[in-house]
mmCIF file of C-alpha atoms in Angstrom:
data_model
loop_
_atom_site.group_PDB
_atom_site.id
_atom_site.type_symbol
_atom_site.label_atom_id
_atom_site.label_comp_id
_atom_site.label_asym_id
_atom_site.label_seq_id
_atom_site.Cartn_x
_atom_site.Cartn_y
_atom_site.Cartn_z
ATOM 1 C CA UNK A 1 -25.037 -62.399 -19.520
ATOM 2 C CA UNK A 2 -23.481 -61.236 -22.771
ATOM 3 C CA UNK A 3 -25.695 -58.942 -24.822
ATOM 4 C CA UNK A 4 -23.335 -58.749 -27.767
ATOM 5 C CA UNK A 5 -24.307 -55.170 -28.552
ATOM 6 C CA UNK A 6 -21.962 -53.206 -30.761
ATOM 7 C CA UNK A 7 -21.682 -49.444 -31.111
ATOM 8 C CA UNK A 8 -23.878 -49.158 -34.222
ATOM 9 C CA UNK A 9 -26.576 -51.329 -32.671
ATOM 10 C CA UNK A 10 -26.647 -49.164 -29.537
ATOM 11 C CA UNK A 11 -26.896 -45.978 -31.606
ATOM 12 C CA UNK A 12 -29.738 -47.462 -33.666
ATOM 13 C CA UNK A 13 -31.436 -48.676 -30.476
ATOM 14 C CA UNK A 14 -31.177 -45.225 -28.896
ATOM 15 C CA UNK A 15 -33.060 -43.680 -31.830
ATOM 16 C CA UNK A 16 -35.544 -46.472 -32.584
ATOM 17 C CA UNK A 17 -39.194 -45.488 -32.162
ATOM 18 C CA UNK A 18 -42.177 -47.727 -31.497
ATOM 19 C CA UNK A 19 -43.926 -48.112 -34.874
ATOM 20 C CA UNK A 20 -47.468 -48.939 -33.674
ATOM 21 C CA UNK A 21 -49.959 -49.037 -30.841
ATOM 22 C CA UNK A 22 -50.517 -46.914 -27.782
ATOM 23 C CA UNK A 23 -46.845 -45.886 -27.652
ATOM 24 C CA UNK A 24 -46.422 -45.229 -31.388
ATOM 25 C CA UNK A 25 -43.657 -42.696 -32.019
ATOM 26 C CA UNK A 26 -42.001 -43.011 -28.599
ATOM 27 C CA UNK A 27 -38.355 -43.921 -28.334
ATOM 28 C CA UNK A 28 -38.056 -47.462 -27.029
ATOM 29 C CA UNK A 29 -36.088 -46.168 -24.044
ATOM 30 C CA UNK A 30 -39.195 -44.174 -23.063
ATOM 31 C CA UNK A 31 -41.513 -47.187 -23.076
ATOM 32 C CA UNK A 32 -42.735 -48.238 -19.634
ATOM 33 C CA UNK A 33 -40.815 -51.209 -18.273
ATOM 34 C CA UNK A 34 -44.031 -53.220 -17.621
ATOM 35 C CA UNK A 35 -44.799 -52.977 -21.372
ATOM 36 C CA UNK A 36 -41.415 -54.524 -22.197
ATOM 37 C CA UNK A 37 -41.897 -57.173 -19.495
ATOM 38 C CA UNK A 38 -45.254 -58.026 -21.096
ATOM 39 C CA UNK A 39 -43.552 -58.504 -24.477
ATOM 40 C CA UNK A 40 -40.916 -60.667 -22.793
ATOM 41 C CA UNK A 41 -43.639 -62.884 -21.325
ATOM 42 C CA UNK A 42 -45.864 -63.042 -24.430
ATOM 43 C CA UNK A 43 -43.128 -63.085 -27.049
ATOM 44 C CA UNK A 44 -41.335 -60.327 -28.908
ATOM 45 C CA UNK A 45 -42.290 -59.494 -32.491
ATOM 46 C CA UNK A 46 -40.136 -60.932 -35.243
ATOM 47 C CA UNK A 47 -37.353 -59.188 -37.120
ATOM 48 C CA UNK A 48 -35.724 -55.881 -36.221
ATOM 49 C CA UNK A 49 -38.483 -54.602 -33.925
ATOM 50 C CA UNK A 50 -38.330 -57.742 -31.820
ATOM 51 C CA UNK A 51 -34.546 -57.529 -31.636
ATOM 52 C CA UNK A 52 -34.734 -53.893 -30.526
ATOM 53 C CA UNK A 53 -37.461 -54.528 -27.934
ATOM 54 C CA UNK A 54 -35.541 -57.517 -26.550
ATOM 55 C CA UNK A 55 -32.395 -55.405 -26.220
ATOM 56 C CA UNK A 56 -34.285 -52.553 -24.576
ATOM 57 C CA UNK A 57 -35.916 -54.979 -22.146
ATOM 58 C CA UNK A 58 -32.477 -56.198 -21.025
ATOM 59 C CA UNK A 59 -31.209 -52.627 -20.716
ATOM 60 C CA UNK A 60 -34.182 -51.521 -18.605
ATOM 61 C CA UNK A 61 -34.196 -54.613 -16.393
ATOM 62 C CA UNK A 62 -30.540 -53.925 -15.629
ATOM 63 C CA UNK A 63 -31.112 -50.193 -14.990
ATOM 64 C CA UNK A 64 -28.997 -48.965 -17.893
ATOM 65 C CA UNK A 65 -31.417 -46.472 -19.462
ATOM 66 C CA UNK A 66 -29.003 -43.603 -18.783
ATOM 67 C CA UNK A 67 -26.566 -45.232 -21.208
ATOM 68 C CA UNK A 68 -29.151 -45.021 -24.002
ATOM 69 C CA UNK A 69 -30.112 -41.442 -23.097
ATOM 70 C CA UNK A 70 -26.441 -40.464 -23.210
ATOM 71 C CA UNK A 71 -26.057 -42.094 -26.633
ATOM 72 C CA UNK A 72 -29.090 -40.120 -27.901
ATOM 73 C CA UNK A 73 -27.368 -36.872 -26.931
ATOM 74 C CA UNK A 74 -23.853 -37.747 -28.083
ATOM 75 C CA UNK A 75 -24.903 -39.339 -31.397
ATOM 76 C CA UNK A 76 -27.873 -37.342 -32.721
ATOM 77 C CA UNK A 77 -29.745 -38.542 -35.787
ATOM 78 C CA UNK A 78 -28.713 -36.695 -38.936
ATOM 79 C CA UNK A 79 -31.829 -35.869 -40.918
ATOM 80 C CA UNK A 80 -31.473 -34.695 -44.528
#
């Protein structure tokens, strides 16, 4: 399966936080896998959030969370 993820998308994904709900403020990589599986079954939200959750679901299902954690460390967010 080809994910088609580029470098900038992976960096953005590594730093994307859940904007609402019980897990508001958590990095998507820190969401429980069953939560992402639920979204996969019920349908992902539209737009960027849905794209990010779908990508994170694929990453977690394939056991690649360490890749995202490494990206978080190597490419920190620059805040003004």
